[in-house]
Amino acid sequence: PSQQQHTLVFLEGVHCVSPGWLATAWTMAIDGESVSSSRRVAEKKRKQRERFKYLQCHRDSLERIAQHCVNRVLYDLPVDPYAALLDRLSEHTKAGVRFQRVSVCPKGSDEVCCEVMALARGVKICAHRAYLPRVLVARGLAAVGGGVPFEEAGQQDACTIAAQLSAVIQGVVQDVEVINLADIHRRLCTAIDARKASAATNQEAAVAAAALRNALGEVLLDAVGHLLGSTSLEVARSALSAWHLELAEPLQCQEDLQVWQHLWPRLLVPALDNDAQGRRLCIGVTLWAATLPEAIADGTSLALVDEVAGLSRQANLEETAAEIDGNAVENDVDEYCPPLNAVTLAARLASRVAAKMAEDGPSLASEEGIASALGVFKKSLEAVVPHQAQSELEDDKGSKMRQSVSSAACTELESQNMGSLSLAEEQRLDCVFCTLDFDADKAFNADSGVYSFCEGGTERTAEQLADYYTALCREEPLLHTLVRPFSPRDPARQSGLHRLCQQLPSQVIVVCEPGDRNAMTPGSDSEAGKPDGSVGLLRNVELGACGLAAEYKAQSGLFLHRHGLYDFAAAGAELLPMIASYLHVALALPEQSRQFVLPKTASTEDLQNMLQPFAACIRGLLADAYAQVRPTDGREKKNNLNNAQFREGLRRLGYEQAGQYADLLFDFLDVSRGKSLSVQDLQFIEHVNGPATFKQLDELRIWACDWHAAQLQRKHSKAGGDVDASAASSPLGMLMHRLDAVGSGKVTFNDFSRGLRKMKHPAAVANDVGRLRELFMCFDLQNVGAIGAQDLHCLSIFSARYQLKCVIHVRTFLEERFGSLKAAFKAMDENRSGSLPATEWIDKMIGPHGYKTPSDLTACLNFIDKDGARVLTSKEFEALATFNEETFMQDMLALQAQAVDKYGDVTAAFDAFEKQGQKQGGEGLEAKDFLSGCRLLALKSQNDPRLLFNFLDAMHVGRVQRADFLLLERLGVVEEHKDVSEKMMAAISSLKDFASSGEQPESSDAATLWAKLHKDLREVTQGDFF
């Protein structure tokens, strides 16, 4: 029927046909249908083959990417998961984000506006808008043949210059992938090349062209940062990572600051130079030079990254020095961070030393002048930085540290013990030094193959010159960098370099010419006996930031663990405004050190103005890293377990209590609150059994009281050592003051352990982290990871309840030994005076009657001694005989309830008690004040109110502070502690049993056991939605 229908359609409109024609038409229609059907089948098969081939090519990749994107969305829990999934998937588009064009227009009369446009997945975006100085653009264009003589470049107006720049860079970055810095550099070099124009026959024009090219490169680098929502440093790291190149250590969070404390860029300020012969002496400073007293002598203060932490440490400096030794200190994170204004202060200090040298500095035209210059350098340091020099002579540690500002103690450093140095002293080591740029090529005679630094001077071969350099460095140990010590034209330079590296002290760096590739051949350092990377290179700053990245891609061996020297003095001041972009790329390169030579300036103020971009960059990096407590770059998640992995992994491995205990255990082990567990986090559980017992808590109370008494005694013997009134009269108040070093009101476990270590708590000194964690758990019963002052004050309740147990234990002992308390008192009151001094009673209990625990006796005495006279009477013994703990706690609850009923809350009740006792705020309540308040409250209790006072005064300081009184609201914390203890002990015990239940090698230790469990948990959850 389909064929007939098709034929009818085919014959539609035919009015007169012959039978023969009709038969022929019918046959043709049938044949045509057969051909069409065959084509459809062939087309279908072709599409099936293409589909199969496409699936073979893309299926695995698509499934992996889609699964990865879904997993990330499920892990991040965004508000709109579908939009987040779309963003994740769009990151994997093949086209990526590409530049479209750079639009140029004038901005006023002195600036040119550059607007960078980009295409992000087909959408046109204005990525960045920047303004370049008109003169900079005009000079750069003139250097590449802009139509006007180079000398007249600055006379053109902004409109003309904008039009010329637009023509030059038209299409230069079109369709360039934004992260491909090498391609960006190549295209900019093609568009702006000083070699194109005859006007660019001098160095000034070449620098002008490089300045324009580098300025445009910085604009594009900033545009990439805006497009990707990243800093320029992150852009540089992403670009290098895309080429699968090694990167510098990450600089993202607090833990990175310790790694970077000695890796920050060093600044070099020219002091003496000889233009004709190319020699130059520079003053070098590290960022830690800003912490020298002389760096802030003019009244400028240090901009600390954490002012509160710094002030707190300063306030406790004397106490800390008396309590700890050098090996017991655990430094705070902010101590690894240089001041935020370190660049400004350090550069100003270097400029002052350079200016002092310039006053009477000799010429560098001869060997005698070079030796004399080093002597002037030493004298200038002693003149500008006398405090550090004097402290080196007076301090008993001076013989153990390298002289930071003079060379007296430098030569024997290698064999001396550095362990006694404080962190600040270690950071200041060699924070001021000098460098010598010899430019030996100008002293080299190619015909004779020798060097001579002046006409008629001593002629030396490469090896003899190496001996000369070695003698200079040994004479002045703060000569840390030798620049261009050999000529690239010298065939013997490699042997000379090897000899030099063998003889130089370990702190000296040798920097060669940018083109001296032979001096950097692999193995040259190892053959010389020096550590790999002891030789560095001058970096060609005319390449710009993008050019440095491109050079690293092309010749990575010139950068890997090498020293880099960025000479902006030789290149000219025109390149200095782009120094921030150089810095970002330099910090991404895996260099061993980075030194930036600054141009000479007329004044210190001019130098500071030039360094503003550099200083702002360093300030931002320091502040951002310190503000980020945990890394967010995925370095932890790669090998760590998140909560879902931990719970589901335990369930799959057969841990039956996973649903009951997994979340509780994860929160307990996640001490840093990074939402992930490392192997070390999991291994920590081996040292913990559960919250500390009340006996252990009471021992902490006794230690805190003894420590508090020692502190007060020290403060009374020294003038000016003072804390607030409440802290001075309360052991727990002062303890919280010391643990909360930054004054945030919260103490983490790391703060807790660090503070106790500084205070020489026995468990902290012994590094018994398990014991410390068990103590911390008692205050962090909700497992939130931090405690406040009220949480710490719960120690009073824990200790007070334990002391009640001690009271009952002493009473039971007396009853069993004497039959009754009355008989016991009579037996010990030998002179029948009716009273028994406390010391006499304790001595008799321990001596003749053999009571084993003196602390129980002290607790009992403090509790039943109602009047605080330290003398026991028969009535107090009779009260002890009738004491009942349950009834006593009912009286405490009644006190709390009646205080709330009368005054609204416990805080208002304390204020009323203070007012009744006519006490000033912060003085606390004495026993008589507490009694007056109870009378005003009309308290009905079965026990003497003075016993209630003694219970609240668990620290036994003779007064109840506000924090102690507020514990009436936390009387149930003891029962809460019991519940948490039972649950945590059961959880920890069950996980330990589960971890040890599998097959383990006989020789495996606990660390290996937990490492294996961590590995099993990761493997069993690999690829899941976590």
Short mmCIF file of N, CA and C in Angstrom, two decimals, residues 112 179 274 431 444 472 625 641 661 678 763 819 821 824 867 887 987:
data_model
loop_
_atom_site.label_atom_id
_atom_site.label_comp_id
_atom_site.label_asym_id
_atom_site.label_seq_id
_atom_site.Cartn_x
_atom_site.Cartn_y
_atom_site.Cartn_z
N VAL A 112 46.02 56.70 28.92
CA VAL A 112 45.39 55.94 27.85
C VAL A 112 44.68 54.75 28.49
N ILE A 179 44.96 31.66 29.91
CA ILE A 179 45.93 31.12 30.84
C ILE A 179 47.26 30.80 30.18
N ASN A 274 80.60 51.84 39.93
CA ASN A 274 81.60 52.37 39.00
C ASN A 274 81.06 52.11 37.60
N CYS A 431 69.97 39.47 58.32
CA CYS A 431 68.89 40.23 57.71
C CYS A 431 69.41 41.48 56.99
N PHE A 444 88.00 41.28 31.64
CA PHE A 444 88.59 40.10 31.01
C PHE A 444 89.30 40.48 29.71
N LEU A 472 87.80 37.48 49.87
CA LEU A 472 86.90 38.60 50.18
C LEU A 472 85.74 38.14 51.05
N ALA A 625 47.13 35.15 53.47
CA ALA A 625 47.59 33.84 53.97
C ALA A 625 47.26 33.67 55.45
N LEU A 641 40.27 12.19 54.70
CA LEU A 641 38.91 11.66 54.72
C LEU A 641 37.95 12.74 55.18
N TYR A 661 28.39 5.91 66.22
CA TYR A 661 29.56 6.60 66.73
C TYR A 661 30.38 7.35 65.67
N SER A 678 43.42 13.50 58.49
CA SER A 678 44.66 12.96 57.94
C SER A 678 45.01 11.67 58.69
N ALA A 763 52.10 17.49 81.94
CA ALA A 763 51.69 16.70 80.77
C ALA A 763 52.12 17.37 79.48
N GLY A 819 35.61 4.87 115.23
CA GLY A 819 34.24 4.52 115.59
C GLY A 819 33.26 5.64 115.35
N LEU A 821 33.11 10.33 114.64
CA LEU A 821 33.86 11.58 114.44
C LEU A 821 34.17 12.24 115.78
N ALA A 824 37.08 10.55 117.17
CA ALA A 824 38.27 10.90 116.40
C ALA A 824 38.81 12.25 116.83
N ASP A 867 34.87 29.07 109.03
CA ASP A 867 35.29 30.45 109.24
C ASP A 867 36.64 30.77 108.60
N THR A 887 21.89 15.69 99.92
CA THR A 887 21.19 16.82 100.55
C THR A 887 21.91 18.13 100.26
N ALA A 987 32.69 4.72 72.39
CA ALA A 987 32.99 4.93 70.97
C ALA A 987 34.47 4.69 70.68
#
